[in-house]
Amino acid sequence: MSAWIILAQAGAELVPPRDEFGLPGPLWFLHMLVPLTFALHAVFMNFALGAAFIVPVFWGVGRRREPALLDAARRLVRAWPIAVSFTITSGVAALLFVQVLYGHMFYTANILIGWRWLAILGYLLIGFYLIYALDRLIVRDRFGAGMGVIVLIALAFLLVGHEFNNNSVLMLMPELWRGIHDGELRRHAPHAMWNPRMFHSIIGAVAVTGVWVAVLARGWRPYADDARRIAVRYGLRTALVATVLQVVSGLWFYVSLDPDVQRSMFAFSDPRAVLWMLAVLGGFGLLFLFWRGSEAPDDARWVVASAGVTAFVLVGMSAGREVVRLRMLARYPGALFTSADVRVQSGPMLAFVVALAIGLAVVALMLYWMRTAPAASSTLGPSRD
Amino acid sequence: MYYPAFEVPFVGGPTLIAVIAITHVFIAHFAVGAGLFNAIVETHALRRDRPLLRQFLHDYSRVIVLLPFILGAVTGVGIWFSIALVAPRATSLLIHNFVWAWAIEWVCFLVEIAAGYVYYYSWDRLSPRRHAAVGWIYAVAAWMSLFVINGIITFMLTPGDWSDRRAAGDYSGAFWTGLFNPTFLPSLLLRSVSCLALAGIFVCVVVNVVPRYSREERTTIIHTASHFLVPLVLMVPAAMWYLGQVPASARGLAFGGAAAMSLFFIFGLTCSVLLAVYAYVALVRKRGYVSLETSLLLAAMAFIATGSMEYVREGIRKPYVVRGYLWSNEIANQPAELARLNAEGVLAHAPWIAPADRRARADRLTRGRWMFDVQCAKCHTIDGLNGVAPLIAGWPRDLIRYNLDHLDKLKGFMPPVVGTPQEKDDLADWLFRLNPVHHEPTASPLASGVEGQRR
């Protein structure tokens, strides 16, 4: 018997029973909601983290030779808390559906991480309020103090990412649970995928934030054309560089996976795997789009195409994440819900779909009102005091 | 039992949840009330052309963006995190029964956040009418999120015939009866009233902190806000209505069955009524003024009142997390589950505390200690907070053993002990040996189990 099988058997005893109330919706629907809500979460979460890398660069370059970038950095900082807010909001949705499908694994990992998991709340609060402090500093161009605060924000959000990474890996590996519980293993899940997974998330965050810069710059009003041009160009160039690195970290991530998991990433019978493969291709496509877009920053179409493909890549990557999850959990009999566990609550489910449609329509209406409203008198929003 | 234990030193897991939850409820109620306050007052200000009130609402909306949107949101996630750590099975139960309710609540939350930011950033961009409309969108979305979440919270105490409907295979029906359960409406009224009051109290704080207003302007704004405190008098009838709907045993706990609970309950209600009377007499009628110190005092009273009421709501549910179904120690009061545990033993199903390989060679005291860890440790420490050792000091072993068969009768807020007779014997042995004075001199061999010793 290989060492791995012995380990896995030890872990199998610890896998909690699936919830006796089963799944309140069809499997396909829940399996769709998990990656979709996660991708939505990633759209904002990437900004929340990535801004900590992009803002200092823009600020530094901006105050030395490119004032438009300093202005862009200020506007980014002004938008940052909103991004964090939506990171949390969308994160709640992702958290809901992860609990439906994987709650028993997820909670166990939470508990094993324990206080460090709970510390995420503290990191979030610190990061969040520091962004408002940063706003005051960057408006006054207090670079030194600003850098100090940005380092703290970056640290806070990286620690959040670190614990989520821990949890995501740990919930898939019951073979580690006993050792961690008894204090024989470090809580930092010792799997080869841990480091590349973390890097993949950080670099991806920078890339997506670069796209955000270009998208936001197209919408900022009033805004001088050449300032807009510079912001779009720098945004997409940042995204381009990060995406090149992302190809490398992605490859590293892939080779760190167990062989059976790697094979399942290329299973054409699994729509998730197909989406993921398309997303990989999309990632290469992005290299082209970012390059063209940064060469022609006045042409809105490149920005729109970049944003669209980036969104698709996020969805596809989230689907790939599900492939890994499902493959790893399939090693443990009973860890995954099956169609026999389904107890559909059709009325409530429909109510959710209707509520979602209404909610999105209302949000769209408000955004439309904002877009068609005359520009605010002050370029940086309402006064601060 | 099925999950590893998350240990919170000194105060215990439920206290951790309470601290996070009470903070969250306080801020979230404020967020809902402030939404209603802004919508109502902005509409009023437009109709009567009162720019002072609009100016104040502008300042007030900044507080919403800084407090509920940050601390409120993070503590909201904090509730999720802490309940999953402390009571994973209960969390799982709620998720698998009510995820669609939570998803709807999430939509409300999303709209609330979006509307809140649009509201705050569009004072000088949208036309006043549209701006007021955004205010109403915020108010409705925020109140709707309270509406939904109120259903899930009240479900835990009064699940109605949720369980029967589920057993009959009517999953949608079970969802709706569970959500719109007997205490849904009274609790919604209690919470809505508290939301309005908190909004009014926070106005008094904010108006004193923002330097821009003259004394006279402050008085005007405070006068407007004070009307939102008056509905607090409804707390008393609403609380009576609420108590009329809860099961008799739970009502008993609030009225004398547990002294602490009754005190908190009366205290919370009195605080609310005093605030209402003060607001009506001093502020509405006499157009009085509230200084910063006084408004902070009012806020503190409101915080304590909120905390007390939440504490009572949690407390009267004991020993259940979901009444009739799941006990606080995460064992389900279900015939099939109990039969299995009583026949096969609890420890055979508690792999974290009693791993299979160690189970075989464990001695009686070790097994007794494990029983305690599985079934009692959620509420008791050994000799710290609610420590079991002092509670049983002086009890002969026979009395302990006897009471283990009648634990749910002994004190209303304990579940019965589950397990094989042998397991209960082991637990009795271990409990008996906690208070060294009462050891029989001959029983020393039993004390050898290392894991059986006190930690």
Short mmCIF file of N, CA, C and O in Angstrom, two decimals, chain A residues 60-169:
data_model
loop_
_atom_site.label_atom_id
_atom_site.label_comp_id
_atom_site.label_asym_id
_atom_site.label_seq_id
_atom_site.Cartn_x
_atom_site.Cartn_y
_atom_site.Cartn_z
N GLY A 60 4.20 57.10 -7.63
CA GLY A 60 5.64 57.38 -7.73
C GLY A 60 6.00 57.96 -9.08
O GLY A 60 6.67 59.00 -9.18
N VAL A 61 5.57 57.29 -10.15
CA VAL A 61 5.87 57.79 -11.49
C VAL A 61 5.17 59.13 -11.70
O VAL A 61 5.72 60.06 -12.28
N GLY A 62 3.97 59.21 -11.19
CA GLY A 62 3.15 60.41 -11.41
C GLY A 62 3.79 61.67 -10.83
O GLY A 62 3.82 62.71 -11.47
N ARG A 63 4.31 61.59 -9.63
CA ARG A 63 4.82 62.81 -9.01
C ARG A 63 6.16 63.20 -9.60
O ARG A 63 6.60 64.32 -9.50
N ARG A 64 6.85 62.23 -10.26
CA ARG A 64 8.15 62.57 -10.82
C ARG A 64 8.02 63.09 -12.25
O ARG A 64 8.56 64.11 -12.59
N ARG A 65 7.27 62.34 -13.10
CA ARG A 65 7.28 62.84 -14.48
C ARG A 65 5.94 62.80 -15.20
O ARG A 65 5.81 63.31 -16.30
N GLU A 66 4.91 62.22 -14.62
CA GLU A 66 3.68 62.08 -15.40
C GLU A 66 2.49 62.46 -14.52
O GLU A 66 1.82 61.60 -13.96
N PRO A 67 2.20 63.76 -14.39
CA PRO A 67 1.16 64.19 -13.46
C PRO A 67 -0.18 63.48 -13.69
O PRO A 67 -0.94 63.27 -12.74
N ALA A 68 -0.43 63.10 -14.92
CA ALA A 68 -1.70 62.41 -15.20
C ALA A 68 -1.80 61.13 -14.38
O ALA A 68 -2.89 60.71 -13.98
N LEU A 69 -0.66 60.51 -14.12
CA LEU A 69 -0.71 59.26 -13.37
C LEU A 69 -0.97 59.51 -11.89
O LEU A 69 -1.63 58.71 -11.22
N LEU A 70 -0.47 60.63 -11.39
CA LEU A 70 -0.78 60.96 -10.00
C LEU A 70 -2.28 61.17 -9.86
O LEU A 70 -2.92 60.67 -8.92
N ASP A 71 -2.83 61.86 -10.85
CA ASP A 71 -4.28 62.07 -10.83
C ASP A 71 -5.02 60.73 -10.90
O ASP A 71 -5.98 60.49 -10.17
N ALA A 72 -4.54 59.85 -11.78
CA ALA A 72 -5.18 58.54 -11.90
C ALA A 72 -5.08 57.78 -10.58
O ALA A 72 -6.05 57.13 -10.14
N ALA A 73 -3.92 57.87 -9.93
CA ALA A 73 -3.75 57.18 -8.65
C ALA A 73 -4.75 57.70 -7.63
O ALA A 73 -5.35 56.93 -6.87
N ARG A 74 -4.97 59.01 -7.62
CA ARG A 74 -5.95 59.58 -6.68
C ARG A 74 -7.34 59.06 -6.96
O ARG A 74 -8.09 58.73 -6.04
N ARG A 75 -7.66 59.01 -8.21
CA ARG A 75 -9.00 58.53 -8.56
C ARG A 75 -9.16 57.05 -8.18
O ARG A 75 -10.22 56.61 -7.76
N LEU A 76 -8.07 56.30 -8.36
CA LEU A 76 -8.13 54.88 -7.98
C LEU A 76 -8.37 54.75 -6.48
O LEU A 76 -9.16 53.92 -6.03
N VAL A 77 -7.66 55.57 -5.72
CA VAL A 77 -7.82 55.48 -4.27
C VAL A 77 -9.25 55.85 -3.89
O VAL A 77 -9.84 55.26 -2.98
N ARG A 78 -9.82 56.80 -4.61
CA ARG A 78 -11.20 57.19 -4.32
C ARG A 78 -12.18 56.04 -4.61
O ARG A 78 -13.19 55.85 -3.93
N ALA A 79 -11.84 55.23 -5.62
CA ALA A 79 -12.73 54.12 -5.98
C ALA A 79 -12.46 52.87 -5.13
O ALA A 79 -13.30 51.96 -5.06
N TRP A 80 -11.31 52.85 -4.50
CA TRP A 80 -10.85 51.63 -3.82
C TRP A 80 -11.83 51.12 -2.74
O TRP A 80 -12.17 49.92 -2.72
N PRO A 81 -12.30 52.00 -1.84
CA PRO A 81 -13.21 51.47 -0.81
C PRO A 81 -14.46 50.84 -1.42
O PRO A 81 -14.99 49.86 -0.88
N ILE A 82 -14.91 51.41 -2.52
CA ILE A 82 -16.10 50.84 -3.16
C ILE A 82 -15.77 49.43 -3.64
O ILE A 82 -16.57 48.50 -3.49
N ALA A 83 -14.56 49.27 -4.18
CA ALA A 83 -14.15 47.94 -4.63
C ALA A 83 -14.10 46.97 -3.45
O ALA A 83 -14.53 45.81 -3.56
N VAL A 84 -13.60 47.45 -2.30
CA VAL A 84 -13.53 46.56 -1.13
C VAL A 84 -14.96 46.20 -0.68
O VAL A 84 -15.25 45.04 -0.38
N SER A 85 -15.83 47.19 -0.68
CA SER A 85 -17.22 46.93 -0.32
C SER A 85 -17.82 45.84 -1.20
O SER A 85 -18.45 44.91 -0.71
N PHE A 86 -17.63 46.00 -2.49
CA PHE A 86 -18.21 45.00 -3.39
C PHE A 86 -17.46 43.68 -3.32
O PHE A 86 -18.03 42.63 -3.60
N THR A 87 -16.21 43.71 -2.92
CA THR A 87 -15.51 42.45 -2.69
C THR A 87 -16.20 41.67 -1.58
O THR A 87 -16.48 40.47 -1.70
N ILE A 88 -16.52 42.38 -0.51
CA ILE A 88 -17.16 41.72 0.63
C ILE A 88 -18.57 41.26 0.23
O ILE A 88 -18.97 40.13 0.46
N THR A 89 -19.31 42.17 -0.42
CA THR A 89 -20.68 41.84 -0.80
C THR A 89 -20.72 40.62 -1.72
O THR A 89 -21.46 39.67 -1.47
N SER A 90 -19.90 40.65 -2.75
CA SER A 90 -19.92 39.51 -3.68
C SER A 90 -19.32 38.28 -3.01
O SER A 90 -19.72 37.15 -3.32
N GLY A 91 -18.41 38.51 -2.09
CA GLY A 91 -17.83 37.38 -1.38
C GLY A 91 -18.87 36.63 -0.56
O GLY A 91 -18.81 35.40 -0.43
N VAL A 92 -19.84 37.36 -0.04
CA VAL A 92 -20.90 36.71 0.73
C VAL A 92 -21.66 35.73 -0.15
O VAL A 92 -21.98 34.60 0.26
N ALA A 93 -21.93 36.12 -1.40
CA ALA A 93 -22.64 35.21 -2.30
C ALA A 93 -21.81 33.96 -2.56
O ALA A 93 -22.31 32.83 -2.51
N ALA A 94 -20.52 34.18 -2.82
CA ALA A 94 -19.66 33.03 -3.08
C ALA A 94 -19.62 32.11 -1.86
O ALA A 94 -19.70 30.88 -1.97
N LEU A 95 -19.55 32.73 -0.69
CA LEU A 95 -19.50 31.98 0.57
C LEU A 95 -20.78 31.15 0.75
O LEU A 95 -20.74 30.00 1.19
N LEU A 96 -21.92 31.72 0.40
CA LEU A 96 -23.18 31.01 0.54
C LEU A 96 -23.16 29.70 -0.23
O LEU A 96 -23.46 28.63 0.31
N PHE A 97 -22.80 29.79 -1.50
CA PHE A 97 -22.96 28.60 -2.33
C PHE A 97 -21.84 27.59 -2.10
O PHE A 97 -22.04 26.39 -2.26
N VAL A 98 -20.67 28.08 -1.71
CA VAL A 98 -19.62 27.13 -1.33
C VAL A 98 -20.10 26.29 -0.15
O VAL A 98 -19.89 25.08 -0.09
N GLN A 99 -20.80 26.96 0.78
CA GLN A 99 -21.27 26.22 1.95
C GLN A 99 -22.31 25.18 1.56
O GLN A 99 -22.42 24.13 2.18
N VAL A 100 -23.12 25.50 0.55
CA VAL A 100 -24.13 24.53 0.15
C VAL A 100 -23.47 23.26 -0.36
O VAL A 100 -23.81 22.15 0.05
N LEU A 101 -22.49 23.41 -1.24
CA LEU A 101 -21.91 22.22 -1.87
C LEU A 101 -20.79 21.60 -1.05
O LEU A 101 -20.61 20.38 -1.07
N TYR A 102 -20.03 22.43 -0.36
CA TYR A 102 -18.82 21.89 0.30
C TYR A 102 -18.76 22.25 1.78
O TYR A 102 -17.69 22.15 2.39
N GLY A 103 -19.87 22.69 2.35
CA GLY A 103 -19.85 23.21 3.71
C GLY A 103 -19.10 22.34 4.70
O GLY A 103 -18.26 22.83 5.47
N HIS A 104 -19.37 21.03 4.67
CA HIS A 104 -18.74 20.17 5.69
C HIS A 104 -17.23 20.15 5.56
O HIS A 104 -16.52 20.05 6.57
N MET A 105 -16.70 20.28 4.35
CA MET A 105 -15.25 20.33 4.19
C MET A 105 -14.73 21.72 4.57
O MET A 105 -13.70 21.87 5.24
N PHE A 106 -15.47 22.70 4.13
CA PHE A 106 -15.10 24.10 4.34
C PHE A 106 -15.02 24.43 5.84
O PHE A 106 -14.04 24.98 6.31
N TYR A 107 -16.05 24.06 6.58
CA TYR A 107 -16.08 24.36 8.02
C TYR A 107 -14.92 23.68 8.74
O TYR A 107 -14.32 24.24 9.65
N THR A 108 -14.67 22.43 8.35
CA THR A 108 -13.59 21.72 9.02
C THR A 108 -12.27 22.48 8.84
O THR A 108 -11.50 22.67 9.79
N ALA A 109 -12.04 22.93 7.59
CA ALA A 109 -10.82 23.69 7.35
C ALA A 109 -10.83 25.00 8.15
O ALA A 109 -9.82 25.36 8.75
N ASN A 110 -11.98 25.67 8.20
CA ASN A 110 -12.10 26.90 9.01
C ASN A 110 -11.63 26.64 10.43
O ASN A 110 -10.84 27.40 10.99
N ILE A 111 -12.17 25.57 11.01
CA ILE A 111 -11.90 25.30 12.42
C ILE A 111 -10.43 24.96 12.63
O ILE A 111 -9.80 25.38 13.60
N LEU A 112 -9.86 24.20 11.69
CA LEU A 112 -8.45 23.83 11.83
C LEU A 112 -7.56 25.08 11.75
O LEU A 112 -6.54 25.17 12.42
N ILE A 113 -7.96 26.03 10.92
CA ILE A 113 -7.19 27.27 10.85
C ILE A 113 -7.51 28.14 12.06
O ILE A 113 -6.66 28.85 12.58
N GLY A 114 -8.76 28.09 12.50
CA GLY A 114 -9.14 28.66 13.79
C GLY A 114 -9.00 30.17 13.88
O GLY A 114 -9.57 30.91 13.10
N TRP A 115 -8.22 30.59 14.85
CA TRP A 115 -8.10 32.02 15.12
C TRP A 115 -7.54 32.78 13.94
O TRP A 115 -7.87 33.93 13.73
N ARG A 116 -6.69 32.11 13.18
CA ARG A 116 -6.12 32.82 12.03
C ARG A 116 -7.19 33.05 10.98
O ARG A 116 -7.13 34.02 10.23
N TRP A 117 -8.15 32.16 10.92
CA TRP A 117 -9.27 32.35 10.01
C TRP A 117 -10.09 33.56 10.46
O TRP A 117 -10.46 34.43 9.68
N LEU A 118 -10.34 33.63 11.75
CA LEU A 118 -11.13 34.73 12.30
C LEU A 118 -10.39 36.06 12.14
O LEU A 118 -11.01 37.12 12.02
N ALA A 119 -9.05 35.98 12.14
CA ALA A 119 -8.27 37.21 12.02
C ALA A 119 -8.53 37.92 10.71
O ALA A 119 -8.27 39.13 10.58
N ILE A 120 -9.05 37.21 9.73
CA ILE A 120 -9.38 37.84 8.44
C ILE A 120 -10.24 39.08 8.68
O ILE A 120 -10.06 40.11 8.01
N LEU A 121 -11.14 38.99 9.63
CA LEU A 121 -12.03 40.13 9.90
C LEU A 121 -11.20 41.35 10.29
O LEU A 121 -11.46 42.46 9.82
N GLY A 122 -10.22 41.12 11.14
CA GLY A 122 -9.37 42.23 11.57
C GLY A 122 -8.58 42.80 10.40
O GLY A 122 -8.51 44.01 10.21
N TYR A 123 -8.00 41.92 9.58
CA TYR A 123 -7.23 42.41 8.43
C TYR A 123 -8.13 43.27 7.53
O TYR A 123 -7.71 44.30 7.02
N LEU A 124 -9.34 42.80 7.32
CA LEU A 124 -10.25 43.53 6.44
C LEU A 124 -10.53 44.93 6.99
O LEU A 124 -10.49 45.92 6.27
N LEU A 125 -10.83 44.97 8.28
CA LEU A 125 -11.14 46.26 8.89
C LEU A 125 -9.95 47.22 8.78
O LEU A 125 -10.10 48.38 8.39
N ILE A 126 -8.77 46.69 9.10
CA ILE A 126 -7.58 47.53 9.05
C ILE A 126 -7.37 48.05 7.63
O ILE A 126 -7.22 49.26 7.39
N GLY A 127 -7.40 47.14 6.66
CA GLY A 127 -7.17 47.53 5.28
C GLY A 127 -8.19 48.56 4.82
O GLY A 127 -7.86 49.59 4.23
N PHE A 128 -9.43 48.30 5.17
CA PHE A 128 -10.53 49.15 4.72
C PHE A 128 -10.37 50.58 5.25
O PHE A 128 -10.37 51.55 4.48
N TYR A 129 -10.19 50.70 6.54
CA TYR A 129 -10.11 52.06 7.09
C TYR A 129 -8.81 52.75 6.67
O TYR A 129 -8.79 53.97 6.49
N LEU A 130 -7.75 51.97 6.47
CA LEU A 130 -6.50 52.60 6.04
C LEU A 130 -6.64 53.21 4.64
O LEU A 130 -5.96 54.19 4.31
N ILE A 131 -7.51 52.64 3.83
CA ILE A 131 -7.69 53.21 2.49
C ILE A 131 -8.24 54.63 2.60
O ILE A 131 -7.83 55.54 1.87
N TYR A 132 -9.14 54.84 3.54
CA TYR A 132 -9.65 56.21 3.73
C TYR A 132 -8.54 57.13 4.25
O TYR A 132 -8.47 58.30 3.88
N ALA A 133 -7.65 56.57 5.07
CA ALA A 133 -6.52 57.38 5.52
C ALA A 133 -5.62 57.72 4.34
O ALA A 133 -5.14 58.85 4.20
N LEU A 134 -5.41 56.73 3.49
CA LEU A 134 -4.57 56.94 2.31
C LEU A 134 -5.13 58.04 1.43
O LEU A 134 -4.39 58.85 0.86
N ASP A 135 -6.45 58.06 1.30
CA ASP A 135 -7.10 59.07 0.48
C ASP A 135 -6.65 60.47 0.90
O ASP A 135 -6.28 61.30 0.08
N ARG A 136 -6.64 60.70 2.20
CA ARG A 136 -6.24 62.02 2.68
C ARG A 136 -4.78 62.31 2.34
O ARG A 136 -4.42 63.45 2.03
N LEU A 137 -3.94 61.27 2.43
CA LEU A 137 -2.52 61.48 2.17
C LEU A 137 -2.26 61.74 0.69
O LEU A 137 -1.46 62.60 0.33
N ILE A 138 -2.94 61.01 -0.16
CA ILE A 138 -2.61 61.14 -1.59
C ILE A 138 -3.16 62.45 -2.14
O ILE A 138 -2.57 63.05 -3.04
N VAL A 139 -4.26 62.92 -1.58
CA VAL A 139 -4.79 64.21 -2.02
C VAL A 139 -3.77 65.30 -1.72
O VAL A 139 -3.58 66.23 -2.49
N ARG A 140 -3.04 65.15 -0.61
CA ARG A 140 -2.02 66.14 -0.24
C ARG A 140 -0.64 65.75 -0.77
O ARG A 140 0.35 66.37 -0.42
N ASP A 141 -0.56 64.70 -1.54
CA ASP A 141 0.71 64.20 -2.09
C ASP A 141 1.76 63.95 -1.00
O ASP A 141 2.93 64.31 -1.15
N ARG A 142 1.35 63.34 0.09
CA ARG A 142 2.32 63.00 1.14
C ARG A 142 2.85 61.60 0.86
O ARG A 142 2.34 60.60 1.37
N PHE A 143 3.87 61.55 0.02
CA PHE A 143 4.31 60.30 -0.56
C PHE A 143 4.86 59.31 0.46
O PHE A 143 4.48 58.14 0.49
N GLY A 144 5.75 59.80 1.32
CA GLY A 144 6.39 58.90 2.28
C GLY A 144 5.37 58.21 3.17
O GLY A 144 5.32 56.97 3.26
N ALA A 145 4.54 59.01 3.81
CA ALA A 145 3.52 58.45 4.69
C ALA A 145 2.59 57.54 3.89
O ALA A 145 2.18 56.47 4.35
N GLY A 146 2.27 58.00 2.68
CA GLY A 146 1.36 57.22 1.83
C GLY A 146 1.92 55.83 1.55
O GLY A 146 1.20 54.83 1.64
N MET A 147 3.23 55.77 1.25
CA MET A 147 3.83 54.46 0.98
C MET A 147 3.73 53.56 2.20
O MET A 147 3.44 52.36 2.10
N GLY A 148 3.96 54.15 3.36
CA GLY A 148 3.86 53.35 4.58
C GLY A 148 2.47 52.76 4.72
O GLY A 148 2.31 51.56 5.00
N VAL A 149 1.46 53.59 4.48
CA VAL A 149 0.09 53.11 4.62
C VAL A 149 -0.22 52.05 3.57
O VAL A 149 -0.86 51.03 3.86
N ILE A 150 0.28 52.28 2.35
CA ILE A 150 -0.01 51.29 1.30
C ILE A 150 0.61 49.94 1.65
O ILE A 150 0.00 48.89 1.44
N VAL A 151 1.81 49.98 2.21
CA VAL A 151 2.44 48.71 2.60
C VAL A 151 1.55 47.97 3.60
O VAL A 151 1.32 46.77 3.50
N LEU A 152 1.00 48.74 4.55
CA LEU A 152 0.13 48.11 5.55
C LEU A 152 -1.14 47.54 4.90
O LEU A 152 -1.58 46.44 5.23
N ILE A 153 -1.72 48.31 3.97
CA ILE A 153 -2.92 47.82 3.30
C ILE A 153 -2.61 46.54 2.54
O ILE A 153 -3.34 45.54 2.62
N ALA A 154 -1.48 46.59 1.80
CA ALA A 154 -1.10 45.41 1.02
C ALA A 154 -0.92 44.21 1.94
O ALA A 154 -1.39 43.10 1.67
N LEU A 155 -0.26 44.46 3.07
CA LEU A 155 -0.02 43.38 4.01
C LEU A 155 -1.34 42.81 4.52
O LEU A 155 -1.54 41.59 4.58
N ALA A 156 -2.25 43.71 4.88
CA ALA A 156 -3.55 43.27 5.41
C ALA A 156 -4.26 42.40 4.38
O ALA A 156 -4.73 41.30 4.69
N PHE A 157 -4.33 42.87 3.15
CA PHE A 157 -5.07 42.12 2.15
C PHE A 157 -4.33 40.85 1.72
O PHE A 157 -4.96 39.84 1.40
N LEU A 158 -3.00 40.88 1.75
CA LEU A 158 -2.26 39.65 1.44
C LEU A 158 -2.49 38.60 2.51
O LEU A 158 -2.59 37.40 2.22
N LEU A 159 -2.60 39.06 3.75
CA LEU A 159 -2.87 38.08 4.82
C LEU A 159 -4.25 37.47 4.63
O LEU A 159 -4.45 36.27 4.87
N VAL A 160 -5.21 38.28 4.21
CA VAL A 160 -6.53 37.73 3.92
C VAL A 160 -6.39 36.65 2.85
O VAL A 160 -6.89 35.52 2.99
N GLY A 161 -5.68 36.99 1.78
CA GLY A 161 -5.48 36.02 0.70
C GLY A 161 -4.78 34.77 1.19
O GLY A 161 -5.14 33.65 0.83
N HIS A 162 -3.81 34.97 2.04
CA HIS A 162 -3.04 33.86 2.60
C HIS A 162 -3.96 32.89 3.33
O HIS A 162 -3.91 31.67 3.13
N GLU A 163 -4.85 33.41 4.17
CA GLU A 163 -5.74 32.50 4.93
C GLU A 163 -6.76 31.84 4.02
O GLU A 163 -7.12 30.68 4.21
N PHE A 164 -7.24 32.58 3.04
CA PHE A 164 -8.18 31.95 2.11
C PHE A 164 -7.49 30.85 1.32
O PHE A 164 -8.07 29.79 1.06
N ASN A 165 -6.25 31.10 0.95
CA ASN A 165 -5.49 30.08 0.24
C ASN A 165 -5.31 28.85 1.12
O ASN A 165 -5.54 27.72 0.69
N ASN A 166 -4.95 29.09 2.37
CA ASN A 166 -4.84 27.98 3.33
C ASN A 166 -6.12 27.17 3.37
O ASN A 166 -6.11 25.95 3.29
N ASN A 167 -7.22 27.90 3.51
CA ASN A 167 -8.49 27.23 3.69
C ASN A 167 -8.87 26.44 2.44
O ASN A 167 -9.32 25.30 2.52
N SER A 168 -8.64 27.07 1.29
CA SER A 168 -9.04 26.42 0.04
C SER A 168 -8.26 25.13 -0.19
O SER A 168 -8.80 24.16 -0.72
N VAL A 169 -6.99 25.14 0.17
CA VAL A 169 -6.19 23.93 -0.02
C VAL A 169 -6.57 22.89 1.04
O VAL A 169 -6.80 21.72 0.74
#
